[in-house]
Short mmCIF file of C-alpha atoms in Angstrom, two decimals:
data_model
loop_
_atom_site.label_atom_id
_atom_site.label_comp_id
_atom_site.label_asym_id
_atom_site.label_seq_id
_atom_site.Cartn_x
_atom_site.Cartn_y
_atom_site.Cartn_z
CA UNK A 1130 -29.57 18.33 -12.31
CA UNK A 1131 -27.40 17.34 -15.28
CA UNK A 1132 -25.30 20.46 -14.78
CA UNK A 1133 -24.65 19.53 -11.12
CA UNK A 1134 -23.43 16.05 -12.06
CA UNK A 1135 -21.27 17.49 -14.80
CA UNK A 1136 -19.63 19.95 -12.38
CA UNK A 1137 -18.88 17.18 -9.84
CA UNK A 1138 -17.46 14.69 -12.31
CA UNK A 1139 -13.83 15.93 -11.97
CA UNK A 1140 -14.17 15.80 -8.22
CA UNK A 1141 -15.42 12.22 -8.39
CA UNK A 1142 -12.54 11.23 -10.70
CA UNK A 1143 -10.00 12.64 -8.20
CA UNK A 1144 -11.74 10.90 -5.32
CA UNK A 1145 -11.72 7.50 -7.11
CA UNK A 1146 -8.04 7.97 -7.99
CA UNK A 1147 -7.18 8.85 -4.36
CA UNK A 1148 -9.03 5.81 -3.02
CA UNK A 1149 -7.23 3.51 -5.55
CA UNK A 1150 -3.88 5.00 -4.61
CA UNK A 1151 -4.59 4.61 -0.89
CA UNK A 1152 -5.61 0.97 -1.36
CA UNK A 1153 -2.48 0.19 -3.43
CA UNK A 1154 -0.18 1.79 -0.89
CA UNK A 1155 -1.72 0.06 2.10
CA UNK A 1156 -1.71 -3.31 0.31
CA UNK A 1157 2.06 -2.98 -0.26
CA UNK A 1158 2.71 -2.33 3.41
CA UNK A 1159 0.45 -5.13 4.52
CA UNK A 1160 2.08 -7.75 2.33
CA UNK A 1161 5.59 -7.02 3.55
CA UNK A 1162 4.52 -6.90 7.16
CA UNK A 1163 2.53 -10.10 6.91
CA UNK A 1164 5.30 -12.21 5.41
CA UNK A 1165 6.70 -14.25 8.34
CA UNK A 1166 10.44 -14.46 8.48
CA UNK A 1167 10.81 -11.96 5.65
CA UNK A 1168 13.98 -10.10 6.35
CA UNK A 1169 16.88 -8.72 4.39
CA UNK A 1170 19.73 -10.91 3.28
CA UNK A 1171 22.58 -10.95 5.83
CA UNK A 1172 25.65 -9.94 3.86
CA UNK A 1173 29.04 -10.86 5.24
CA UNK A 1174 32.21 -9.88 3.36
CA UNK A 1175 35.59 -11.25 4.37
CA UNK A 1176 39.05 -10.72 2.90
CA UNK A 1177 42.05 -12.94 3.50
CA UNK A 1178 45.54 -11.52 2.78
CA UNK A 1179 48.81 -12.81 4.14
CA UNK A 1180 46.91 -15.21 6.47
CA UNK A 1181 45.15 -12.18 8.01
CA UNK A 1182 41.32 -12.10 8.06
CA UNK A 1183 39.61 -8.71 7.61
CA UNK A 1184 37.41 -7.82 9.39
CA UNK A 1185 38.84 -9.75 12.37
CA UNK A 1186 36.78 -12.90 13.12
CA UNK A 1187 33.80 -12.29 15.38
CA UNK A 1188 30.23 -13.33 15.97
CA UNK A 1189 27.58 -12.35 13.46
CA UNK A 1190 23.93 -12.41 14.60
CA UNK A 1191 21.53 -14.04 12.16
CA UNK A 1192 17.79 -14.50 12.46
CA UNK A 1193 16.62 -18.08 12.01
CA UNK A 1194 15.10 -18.35 8.52
CA UNK A 1195 17.20 -15.50 7.18
CA UNK A 1196 19.25 -15.86 3.99
CA UNK A 1197 22.96 -15.50 4.60
CA UNK A 1198 25.37 -14.51 1.82
CA UNK A 1199 29.08 -14.80 2.66
CA UNK A 1200 31.58 -13.34 0.18
CA UNK A 1201 35.19 -14.37 0.68
CA UNK A 1202 38.13 -12.95 -1.26
CA UNK A 1203 41.43 -14.68 -0.60
CA UNK A 1204 44.98 -14.21 -1.85
CA UNK A 1205 45.53 -18.02 -1.91
CA UNK A 1206 43.53 -20.98 -3.22
CA UNK A 1207 41.55 -22.68 -0.41
CA UNK A 1208 38.04 -23.79 0.58
CA UNK A 1209 35.72 -21.72 2.77
CA UNK A 1210 33.25 -23.86 4.74
CA UNK A 1211 30.18 -23.15 6.91
CA UNK A 1212 30.00 -25.91 9.52
CA UNK A 1213 26.56 -27.25 10.43
CA UNK A 1214 25.06 -26.19 7.09
CA UNK A 1215 27.66 -28.07 4.97
CA UNK A 1216 28.04 -25.19 2.57
CA UNK A 1217 31.39 -24.46 0.95
CA UNK A 1218 33.05 -22.45 -1.80
CA UNK A 1219 36.33 -22.94 -3.59
CA UNK A 1220 38.54 -19.87 -3.18
CA UNK A 1221 40.72 -18.73 -6.08
CA UNK A 1222 43.28 -15.96 -5.50
CA UNK A 1223 41.76 -12.51 -6.03
CA UNK A 1224 38.34 -13.82 -7.11
CA UNK A 1225 35.40 -13.28 -4.72
CA UNK A 1226 33.58 -16.55 -3.88
CA UNK A 1227 30.02 -16.63 -2.49
CA UNK A 1228 28.27 -18.99 -0.13
CA UNK A 1229 24.53 -18.43 0.15
CA UNK A 1230 22.04 -20.40 2.21
CA UNK A 1231 19.04 -20.10 4.50
CA UNK A 1232 19.96 -20.28 8.18
CA UNK A 1233 17.20 -22.73 9.08
CA UNK A 1234 18.68 -24.09 12.32
CA UNK A 1235 19.58 -22.35 15.55
CA UNK A 1236 23.03 -22.45 17.11
CA UNK A 1237 26.59 -21.23 16.82
CA UNK A 1238 28.35 -22.17 13.58
CA UNK A 1239 31.97 -21.76 12.55
CA UNK A 1240 32.94 -20.37 9.14
CA UNK A 1241 36.52 -21.23 8.31
CA UNK A 1242 39.00 -22.15 5.62
CA UNK A 1243 40.11 -25.75 5.32
CA UNK A 1244 43.61 -25.48 3.88
CA UNK A 1245 44.88 -22.62 6.01
CA UNK A 1246 42.65 -23.33 8.99
CA UNK A 1247 41.58 -19.70 9.45
CA UNK A 1248 38.41 -18.76 11.27
CA UNK A 1249 36.43 -16.25 9.21
CA UNK A 1250 33.55 -15.70 11.62
CA UNK A 1251 30.94 -17.40 13.80
CA UNK A 1252 27.30 -17.33 12.90
CA UNK A 1253 24.96 -17.06 15.90
CA UNK A 1254 21.56 -18.12 14.60
CA UNK A 1255 18.55 -17.45 16.87
#
């Protein structure tokens, strides 16, 4: 009987390892699926050069509760502002400025510059 147990010991070790690996893998999937509102950061990059906004201003869909990160690079000093969330960043020529916040309210929100009055985009939060 001892010889039978000794022969099966490597098989048992592999089985225990496989079960542990399966449990760890399924736990990772469950935690990310179970986190409500867990979604990737919405990255928006805008460049201003010669009073031209690139990409051209448009609507950007955002999920309510999602983190939004807006990066603005301008050729002139100004202030970029997200209306409704009262978030702003000072723009210095050639230096990327970031505005980051959680979109915790639904609606349509303008993102613009104050000095030059340029619309950068609209955030449609649903």
